[in-house]
Amino acid sequence: MQSKILGTGAAIPDGILTNQDIEKIIDTSDEWIRTRSGVVERHISDKDTPSSVLAKEAAEKAMEMAGISADQLDAILVASVTPDHSFPSTACILQDKLGARKITAFDLSAGCTGFIYGVAQADALIRSNNAKFVLVVGVEELTKVTDWTDRSSCFLFGDGAGAAILGPSEDDKSGILATYTASDGSLGGLLYQPAGGSSRPASHYSVDHHMSTILMRGNEVFKHAVRQMEEAALKALELSGVSKEELDWLIPHQANIRIIDFLARRLKLPLDQVVVSIDKHGNTSAASIPLAFDLAVRDGRIKRGQNVVMVAFGAGFTWGSVMIRW
Ligand code: UT7
């Protein structure tokens, strides 16, 4: 049995922070941010809107497109590094908010690759007959863990959620053709949140010393991202049997426009076959791929029968890919 994506949804907070706003916070320029990262503006949530609120909105839109109701869900997977709390999981909070049955619900932490990991798990649950309909959400409120004094990273991040409903494929024309996930924990220190977990519980010291926020060695991460995203994309082609020539769309993790350009060139895809939303959303980690995917599905760019590869890289390090025929 094959699984397929039956519906997508997205949610972004109303608040917008432009590069001109960032110029007032750190020593930078709109021009530098655009050319080095591709970000023009990012959405920012308020203190009364935790991740589960965005997740719920995205999930409801995805269920509507899929034509299923919350009580038909068999599992809820939420990928996030900015959940509402360490526990309970945002997936459980979402289960309650959606009014779903007492089903499997858990969070997974795979950084910016979280949505890819989630889709791979949902696909496995469906193919092994352990679930019929699975909700996968990638949601982040990175602006709440951004170090606004760090000029080398704070301009990158944004908030948002994207969701997908996976279910069994009733024909062999569309579905998940391949999934691939990988990790290398030895490089975790290049992109992490130093304090707030059991290795260094939150304290006045850790907050005062900017240890509860994102710490990224951008340049180093960049080099690994380029390499591993190419590997993941090629793996998806190999596992699915889809050739570069048969590829219609690339949906990359929206980390940096220069990484996206590089990957498109390696796949021999012109930029008009690449879904880019980093200019509007910034880097929304686990939400970035489902957000971009939902945009391109709803505006009609991605058409039935087309081959779409999604490729991500993130904290962990983790990386992975999903090939679908839409
Ligand atoms: O999502 C998970 C994976 N994440 C990624 O893949 C992110 C990967 N990293 C990146 O996207 C890039 O490393 C950044 C966009 C974060 C930074 O770009 P970069 O080209 O790697 O910049 P850099 O840190 O090497 O800095 C280059 C120069 C430095 O000046 P000098 O030493 O060359 O004179 C910095 O001081 O740019 C300077 N700089 C800035 N200038 C203006 C650093 N930050 C800024 C800034 N505004 N905000």
CSV table of C-alpha atoms and ligand atoms in Angstrom, one decimal:
chain,number,residue,atom,x,y,z
A,1,MET,CA,0.0,0.0,0.0
A,2,GLN,CA,1.2,3.5,-0.8
A,3,SER,CA,0.3,6.7,1.1
A,4,LYS,CA,-0.4,10.1,-0.3
A,5,ILE,CA,-0.8,13.7,0.8
A,6,LEU,CA,-4.6,14.4,0.7
A,7,GLY,CA,-4.5,18.0,1.9
A,8,THR,CA,-2.3,20.9,3.0
A,9,GLY,CA,-2.8,23.9,5.1
A,10,ALA,CA,-0.8,26.8,6.5
A,11,ALA,CA,-1.0,29.6,9.1
A,12,ILE,CA,1.1,32.6,9.7
A,13,PRO,CA,0.8,35.2,12.4
A,14,ASP,CA,-0.4,38.7,11.3
A,15,GLY,CA,2.6,40.6,12.7
A,16,ILE,CA,5.3,41.4,10.1
A,17,LEU,CA,8.9,42.4,10.8
A,18,THR,CA,10.6,43.9,7.8
A,19,ASN,CA,14.3,44.3,7.1
A,20,GLN,CA,13.9,48.0,7.8
A,21,ASP,CA,12.6,47.0,11.3
A,22,ILE,CA,15.6,44.8,11.8
A,23,GLU,CA,17.9,47.8,10.8
A,24,LYS,CA,16.6,49.5,14.0
A,25,ILE,CA,17.6,46.5,16.2
A,26,ILE,CA,21.1,45.6,15.0
A,27,ASP,CA,23.8,47.1,12.9
A,28,THR,CA,22.8,45.8,9.4
A,29,SER,CA,21.2,46.9,6.2
A,30,ASP,CA,18.2,45.7,4.1
A,31,GLU,CA,20.6,45.2,1.2
A,32,TRP,CA,23.0,42.9,3.2
A,33,ILE,CA,20.1,40.8,4.5
A,34,ARG,CA,18.5,40.4,1.0
A,35,THR,CA,21.7,39.5,-0.8
A,36,ARG,CA,23.3,37.2,1.9
A,37,SER,CA,20.0,35.4,2.9
A,38,GLY,CA,17.1,36.3,0.6
A,39,VAL,CA,14.9,37.4,3.5
A,40,VAL,CA,12.8,40.5,3.0
A,41,GLU,CA,10.3,40.2,5.8
A,42,ARG,CA,9.2,37.6,8.3
A,43,HIS,CA,6.0,37.0,10.3
A,44,ILE,CA,6.2,37.3,14.1
A,45,SER,CA,3.7,35.9,16.6
A,46,ASP,CA,2.6,37.7,19.8
A,47,LYS,CA,2.8,36.5,23.4
A,48,ASP,CA,-0.8,35.2,23.4
A,49,THR,CA,-0.3,33.0,20.3
A,50,PRO,CA,1.7,29.8,21.1
A,51,SER,CA,2.7,27.3,18.5
A,52,SER,CA,-0.4,25.2,19.1
A,53,VAL,CA,-2.7,28.1,17.9
A,54,LEU,CA,-0.9,28.3,14.5
A,55,ALA,CA,-0.8,24.5,14.3
A,56,LYS,CA,-4.5,24.2,14.8
A,57,GLU,CA,-5.3,26.7,12.0
A,58,ALA,CA,-2.9,25.0,9.6
A,59,ALA,CA,-4.3,21.5,10.6
A,60,GLU,CA,-8.0,22.6,10.1
A,61,LYS,CA,-7.2,24.0,6.6
A,62,ALA,CA,-5.4,20.7,5.7
A,63,MET,CA,-8.3,18.6,6.9
A,64,GLU,CA,-10.7,20.7,4.9
A,65,MET,CA,-8.8,20.2,1.7
A,66,ALA,CA,-8.5,16.5,2.4
A,67,GLY,CA,-12.2,16.3,3.1
A,68,ILE,CA,-11.8,14.6,6.5
A,69,SER,CA,-12.8,15.5,10.0
A,70,ALA,CA,-10.8,15.5,13.2
A,71,ASP,CA,-12.5,12.3,14.5
A,72,GLN,CA,-11.1,10.4,11.5
A,73,LEU,CA,-7.5,11.0,12.4
A,74,ASP,CA,-5.5,8.0,13.7
A,75,ALA,CA,-2.3,9.9,14.6
A,76,ILE,CA,-1.0,13.5,15.1
A,77,LEU,CA,2.7,14.2,14.7
A,78,VAL,CA,4.0,17.7,15.4
A,79,ALA,CA,7.5,18.6,14.4
A,80,SER,CA,8.8,21.6,16.3
A,81,VAL,CA,11.8,23.0,18.2
A,82,THR,CA,9.5,25.7,19.7
A,83,PRO,CA,6.7,23.7,21.1
A,84,ASP,CA,4.2,25.3,23.6
A,85,HIS,CA,6.0,23.4,26.5
A,86,SER,CA,8.6,20.7,26.8
A,87,PHE,CA,5.7,18.7,28.1
A,88,PRO,CA,2.9,18.0,27.4
A,89,SER,CA,3.6,17.7,23.8
A,90,THR,CA,2.1,20.2,21.3
A,91,ALA,CA,0.7,17.2,19.5
A,92,CYS,CA,-1.4,16.4,22.6
A,93,ILE,CA,-2.5,20.0,23.0
A,94,LEU,CA,-3.5,19.9,19.4
A,95,GLN,CA,-5.4,16.6,19.8
A,96,ASP,CA,-7.5,18.3,22.4
A,97,LYS,CA,-7.9,21.6,20.5
A,98,LEU,CA,-9.1,19.8,17.4
A,99,GLY,CA,-11.4,17.5,19.4
A,100,ALA,CA,-9.7,14.4,17.9
A,101,ARG,CA,-10.2,10.9,19.4
A,102,LYS,CA,-7.8,9.5,22.0
A,103,ILE,CA,-5.2,8.6,19.3
A,104,THR,CA,-1.4,8.5,19.1
A,105,ALA,CA,0.0,12.0,19.4
A,106,PHE,CA,3.6,13.0,19.8
A,107,ASP,CA,6.1,15.7,19.0
A,108,LEU,CA,9.3,15.1,17.1
A,109,SER,CA,12.4,17.1,17.3
A,110,ALA,CA,14.5,17.1,14.1
A,111,GLY,CA,15.2,20.8,13.6
A,112,CYS,CA,14.4,22.1,10.2
A,113,THR,CA,14.1,18.6,8.9
A,114,GLY,CA,11.1,17.9,11.2
A,115,PHE,CA,8.4,18.0,8.6
A,116,ILE,CA,10.3,15.5,6.4
A,117,TYR,CA,10.8,13.2,9.4
A,118,GLY,CA,7.1,13.5,10.2
A,119,VAL,CA,6.0,12.6,6.7
A,120,ALA,CA,8.4,9.7,6.6
A,121,GLN,CA,6.9,8.4,9.9
A,122,ALA,CA,3.3,9.0,8.8
A,123,ASP,CA,4.0,7.2,5.5
A,124,ALA,CA,5.4,4.2,7.5
A,125,LEU,CA,2.3,4.1,9.8
A,126,ILE,CA,0.0,4.1,6.8
A,127,ARG,CA,1.9,1.6,4.7
A,128,SER,CA,2.1,-0.8,7.7
A,129,ASN,CA,-1.6,-0.5,8.2
A,130,ASN,CA,-1.2,1.0,11.7
A,131,ALA,CA,-3.1,4.2,10.7
A,132,LYS,CA,-5.4,5.4,7.9
A,133,PHE,CA,-5.3,9.2,8.3
A,134,VAL,CA,-2.3,11.0,9.9
A,135,LEU,CA,-1.9,14.7,10.5
A,136,VAL,CA,1.7,16.0,10.2
A,137,VAL,CA,2.3,19.6,11.3
A,138,GLY,CA,5.5,21.6,11.2
A,139,VAL,CA,5.2,24.6,13.4
A,140,GLU,CA,7.7,27.1,14.8
A,141,GLU,CA,7.8,30.4,16.7
A,142,LEU,CA,11.5,30.9,16.3
A,143,THR,CA,11.3,34.6,17.0
A,144,LYS,CA,10.6,33.7,20.6
A,145,VAL,CA,14.0,32.0,20.9
A,146,THR,CA,15.9,34.4,18.7
A,147,ASP,CA,18.9,36.3,20.2
A,148,TRP,CA,18.0,39.8,19.0
A,149,THR,CA,21.5,41.0,19.9
A,150,ASP,CA,23.1,38.5,17.5
A,151,ARG,CA,23.5,40.3,14.2
A,152,SER,CA,24.8,37.1,12.5
A,153,SER,CA,21.5,35.2,12.8
A,154,CYS,CA,18.6,37.2,14.2
A,155,PHE,CA,17.4,38.5,10.8
A,156,LEU,CA,16.9,35.0,9.5
A,157,PHE,CA,14.1,33.6,11.6
A,158,GLY,CA,10.3,33.8,11.4
A,159,ASP,CA,7.1,32.1,12.7
A,160,GLY,CA,4.5,30.0,11.0
A,161,ALA,CA,2.9,26.5,10.6
A,162,GLY,CA,2.3,24.1,7.8
A,163,ALA,CA,0.3,20.9,7.9
A,164,ALA,CA,-0.5,17.9,5.7
A,165,ILE,CA,-3.0,15.1,6.0
A,166,LEU,CA,-1.6,11.7,4.8
A,167,GLY,CA,-3.9,8.8,3.9
A,168,PRO,CA,-3.9,5.7,1.8
A,169,SER,CA,-3.5,6.2,-2.0
A,170,GLU,CA,-6.4,4.8,-3.9
A,171,ASP,CA,-4.6,4.7,-7.2
A,172,ASP,CA,-1.0,4.3,-8.3
A,173,LYS,CA,-0.9,7.7,-10.1
A,174,SER,CA,-0.2,9.8,-7.0
A,175,GLY,CA,1.5,9.2,-3.6
A,176,ILE,CA,4.7,9.3,-1.6
A,177,LEU,CA,7.3,7.7,-3.9
A,178,ALA,CA,10.3,7.8,-1.5
A,179,THR,CA,11.4,9.1,1.9
A,180,TYR,CA,14.9,9.5,3.2
A,181,THR,CA,16.1,10.7,6.6
A,182,ALA,CA,19.6,10.9,8.1
A,183,SER,CA,21.5,12.5,11.0
A,184,ASP,CA,25.0,13.3,12.4
A,185,GLY,CA,24.9,14.3,16.1
A,186,SER,CA,28.6,15.0,16.2
A,187,LEU,CA,27.9,18.4,14.7
A,188,GLY,CA,25.1,19.4,17.0
A,189,GLY,CA,27.0,22.2,18.6
A,190,LEU,CA,27.0,24.3,15.4
A,191,LEU,CA,23.3,25.0,15.8
A,192,TYR,CA,21.6,24.7,19.1
A,193,GLN,CA,19.9,26.2,22.1
A,194,PRO,CA,22.5,26.0,24.8
A,195,ALA,CA,20.3,26.4,27.9
A,196,GLY,CA,16.8,25.4,29.0
A,197,GLY,CA,17.2,21.6,28.8
A,198,SER,CA,18.5,19.2,31.4
A,199,SER,CA,22.2,19.8,30.4
A,200,ARG,CA,21.8,23.4,31.5
A,201,PRO,CA,18.5,24.2,33.1
A,202,ALA,CA,17.1,27.7,32.6
A,203,SER,CA,18.5,30.2,35.1
A,204,HIS,CA,19.0,33.9,35.5
A,205,TYR,CA,22.6,33.4,34.3
A,206,SER,CA,21.6,31.5,31.2
A,207,VAL,CA,19.0,34.1,30.2
A,208,ASP,CA,21.3,37.0,31.0
A,209,HIS,CA,24.0,35.4,28.9
A,210,HIS,CA,21.8,34.7,25.9
A,211,MET,CA,22.0,31.0,26.3
A,212,SER,CA,18.3,30.3,26.0
A,213,THR,CA,18.2,31.5,22.4
A,214,ILE,CA,19.5,30.1,19.1
A,215,LEU,CA,23.2,29.8,18.7
A,216,MET,CA,24.3,29.2,15.2
A,217,ARG,CA,27.7,29.1,13.5
A,218,GLY,CA,26.1,30.3,10.3
A,219,ASN,CA,29.1,29.9,8.0
A,220,GLU,CA,29.8,26.3,9.1
A,221,VAL,CA,26.1,25.3,9.0
A,222,PHE,CA,25.9,26.8,5.5
A,223,LYS,CA,28.6,24.5,4.2
A,224,HIS,CA,27.0,21.3,5.6
A,225,ALA,CA,23.6,22.4,4.5
A,226,VAL,CA,24.7,22.7,0.9
A,227,ARG,CA,26.4,19.3,0.9
A,228,GLN,CA,23.7,17.3,2.7
A,229,MET,CA,20.7,18.9,0.9
A,230,GLU,CA,22.3,17.9,-2.4
A,231,GLU,CA,22.9,14.3,-1.0
A,232,ALA,CA,19.3,14.1,0.2
A,233,ALA,CA,17.9,15.3,-3.1
A,234,LEU,CA,19.9,12.8,-5.1
A,235,LYS,CA,18.8,10.0,-2.6
A,236,ALA,CA,15.1,10.9,-3.3
A,237,LEU,CA,15.7,10.6,-7.0
A,238,GLU,CA,17.5,7.3,-6.6
A,239,LEU,CA,15.0,5.7,-4.2
A,240,SER,CA,12.0,6.8,-6.3
A,241,GLY,CA,13.4,6.1,-9.7
A,242,VAL,CA,12.4,9.6,-10.8
A,243,SER,CA,15.1,11.2,-13.0
A,244,LYS,CA,16.2,14.8,-12.9
A,245,GLU,CA,14.5,15.4,-16.2
A,246,GLU,CA,11.2,14.0,-14.8
A,247,LEU,CA,11.3,16.3,-11.8
A,248,ASP,CA,8.7,19.1,-11.9
A,249,TRP,CA,9.2,20.9,-8.6
A,250,LEU,CA,11.8,21.4,-5.8
A,251,ILE,CA,10.5,22.5,-2.4
A,252,PRO,CA,13.7,23.2,-0.4
A,253,HIS,CA,13.9,24.1,3.3
A,254,GLN,CA,13.9,28.0,3.2
A,255,ALA,CA,17.2,28.6,5.0
A,256,ASN,CA,19.1,30.8,2.6
A,257,ILE,CA,18.4,31.8,-1.0
A,258,ARG,CA,22.0,31.0,-1.9
A,259,ILE,CA,21.6,27.4,-0.7
A,260,ILE,CA,18.4,27.1,-2.7
A,261,ASP,CA,20.1,28.5,-5.8
A,262,PHE,CA,22.9,26.0,-5.5
A,263,LEU,CA,20.6,23.1,-5.0
A,264,ALA,CA,18.4,24.1,-8.0
A,265,ARG,CA,21.6,24.3,-10.2
A,266,ARG,CA,22.7,20.8,-9.1
A,267,LEU,CA,19.2,19.4,-10.0
A,268,LYS,CA,19.3,21.3,-13.3
A,269,LEU,CA,16.0,23.0,-12.4
A,270,PRO,CA,15.3,26.6,-13.4
A,271,LEU,CA,14.3,28.8,-10.5
A,272,ASP,CA,10.7,29.0,-11.8
A,273,GLN,CA,10.4,25.3,-10.8
A,274,VAL,CA,11.6,26.0,-7.3
A,275,VAL,CA,9.1,27.1,-4.6
A,276,VAL,CA,10.7,30.0,-2.8
A,277,SER,CA,9.0,31.8,0.2
A,278,ILE,CA,12.1,32.8,2.2
A,279,ASP,CA,11.5,36.4,1.1
A,280,LYS,CA,8.2,36.5,2.8
A,281,HIS,CA,8.6,34.0,5.7
A,282,GLY,CA,12.3,33.9,6.5
A,283,ASN,CA,13.6,30.6,8.0
A,284,THR,CA,10.7,29.0,9.8
A,285,SER,CA,12.5,25.7,10.5
A,286,ALA,CA,10.1,22.7,10.5
A,287,ALA,CA,7.3,24.9,9.1
A,288,SER,CA,9.2,26.1,6.1
A,289,ILE,CA,8.6,23.2,3.7
A,290,PRO,CA,4.9,22.7,4.5
A,291,LEU,CA,4.3,26.5,4.3
A,292,ALA,CA,5.9,26.7,0.9
A,293,PHE,CA,4.2,23.5,-0.3
A,294,ASP,CA,0.8,24.8,0.7
A,295,LEU,CA,1.4,28.1,-1.1
A,296,ALA,CA,2.3,26.4,-4.4
A,297,VAL,CA,-0.6,23.8,-4.1
A,298,ARG,CA,-3.2,26.5,-3.5
A,299,ASP,CA,-2.0,29.0,-6.1
A,300,GLY,CA,-2.2,26.2,-8.7
A,301,ARG,CA,1.6,26.0,-9.5
A,302,ILE,CA,1.8,22.3,-8.5
A,303,LYS,CA,-0.5,20.3,-10.7
A,304,ARG,CA,-1.8,16.7,-10.4
A,305,GLY,CA,0.6,14.1,-11.6
A,306,GLN,CA,3.7,16.3,-11.1
A,307,ASN,CA,6.8,15.0,-9.4
A,308,VAL,CA,7.8,17.1,-6.3
A,309,VAL,CA,10.9,16.7,-4.2
A,310,MET,CA,11.1,18.2,-0.7
A,311,VAL,CA,14.6,18.6,0.8
A,312,ALA,CA,15.6,19.8,4.2
A,313,PHE,CA,18.6,20.2,6.5
A,314,GLY,CA,18.7,21.3,10.1
A,315,ALA,CA,19.8,21.2,13.7
A,316,GLY,CA,21.0,17.8,14.9
A,317,PHE,CA,22.4,17.8,12.3
A,318,THR,CA,19.5,16.1,10.4
A,319,TRP,CA,18.7,16.0,6.8
A,320,GLY,CA,16.2,14.3,4.5
A,321,SER,CA,13.9,14.3,1.5
A,322,VAL,CA,10.5,13.2,0.3
A,323,MET,CA,9.6,12.5,-3.3
A,324,ILE,CA,5.9,12.7,-4.1
A,325,ARG,CA,3.7,12.5,-7.2
A,326,TRP,CA,1.0,15.1,-6.5
B,1,UT7,O1,17.8,26.2,8.9
B,1,UT7,C1,18.8,25.3,9.3
B,1,UT7,C2,20.1,25.5,8.6
B,1,UT7,N1,20.5,26.9,8.6
B,1,UT7,C3,21.2,27.4,7.6
B,1,UT7,O2,21.4,26.7,6.7
B,1,UT7,C4,21.8,28.8,7.7
B,1,UT7,C5,23.1,28.8,7.1
B,1,UT7,N2,23.8,30.0,7.2
B,1,UT7,C6,23.5,31.1,6.6
B,1,UT7,O3,22.5,31.2,5.9
B,1,UT7,C7,24.6,32.2,6.5
B,1,UT7,O4,25.7,31.8,7.2
B,1,UT7,C8,24.1,33.6,7.2
B,1,UT7,C9,23.0,34.2,6.3
B,1,UT7,C10,23.6,33.4,8.5
B,1,UT7,C11,25.3,34.6,7.3
B,1,UT7,O5,25.9,34.8,6.0
B,1,UT7,P1,27.4,34.6,5.7
B,1,UT7,O6,27.7,34.9,4.4
B,1,UT7,O7,27.8,33.2,6.2
B,1,UT7,O8,28.0,35.7,6.7
B,1,UT7,P2,29.3,35.6,7.6
B,1,UT7,O9,28.8,35.2,9.0
B,1,UT7,O10,30.4,34.8,7.0
B,1,UT7,O11,29.7,37.1,7.7
B,1,UT7,C12,30.2,37.8,6.5
B,1,UT7,C13,30.4,39.2,6.9
B,1,UT7,C14,31.2,39.5,8.1
B,1,UT7,O12,32.1,40.6,7.9
B,1,UT7,P3,33.6,40.5,7.5
B,1,UT7,O13,34.2,39.7,8.6
B,1,UT7,O14,33.6,39.8,6.2
B,1,UT7,O15,34.1,41.9,7.4
B,1,UT7,C15,30.2,39.8,9.2
B,1,UT7,O16,30.7,40.5,10.2
B,1,UT7,O17,29.2,39.9,7.1
B,1,UT7,C16,29.2,40.5,8.4
B,1,UT7,N3,27.8,40.4,9.0
B,1,UT7,C17,26.9,41.3,8.7
B,1,UT7,N4,26.8,42.4,8.0
B,1,UT7,C18,25.7,43.1,8.0
B,1,UT7,C19,27.3,39.4,9.7
B,1,UT7,N5,26.1,39.6,10.0
B,1,UT7,C20,25.7,40.8,9.4
B,1,UT7,C21,24.6,41.6,9.4
B,1,UT7,N6,24.6,42.7,8.6
B,1,UT7,N7,23.4,41.2,10.0
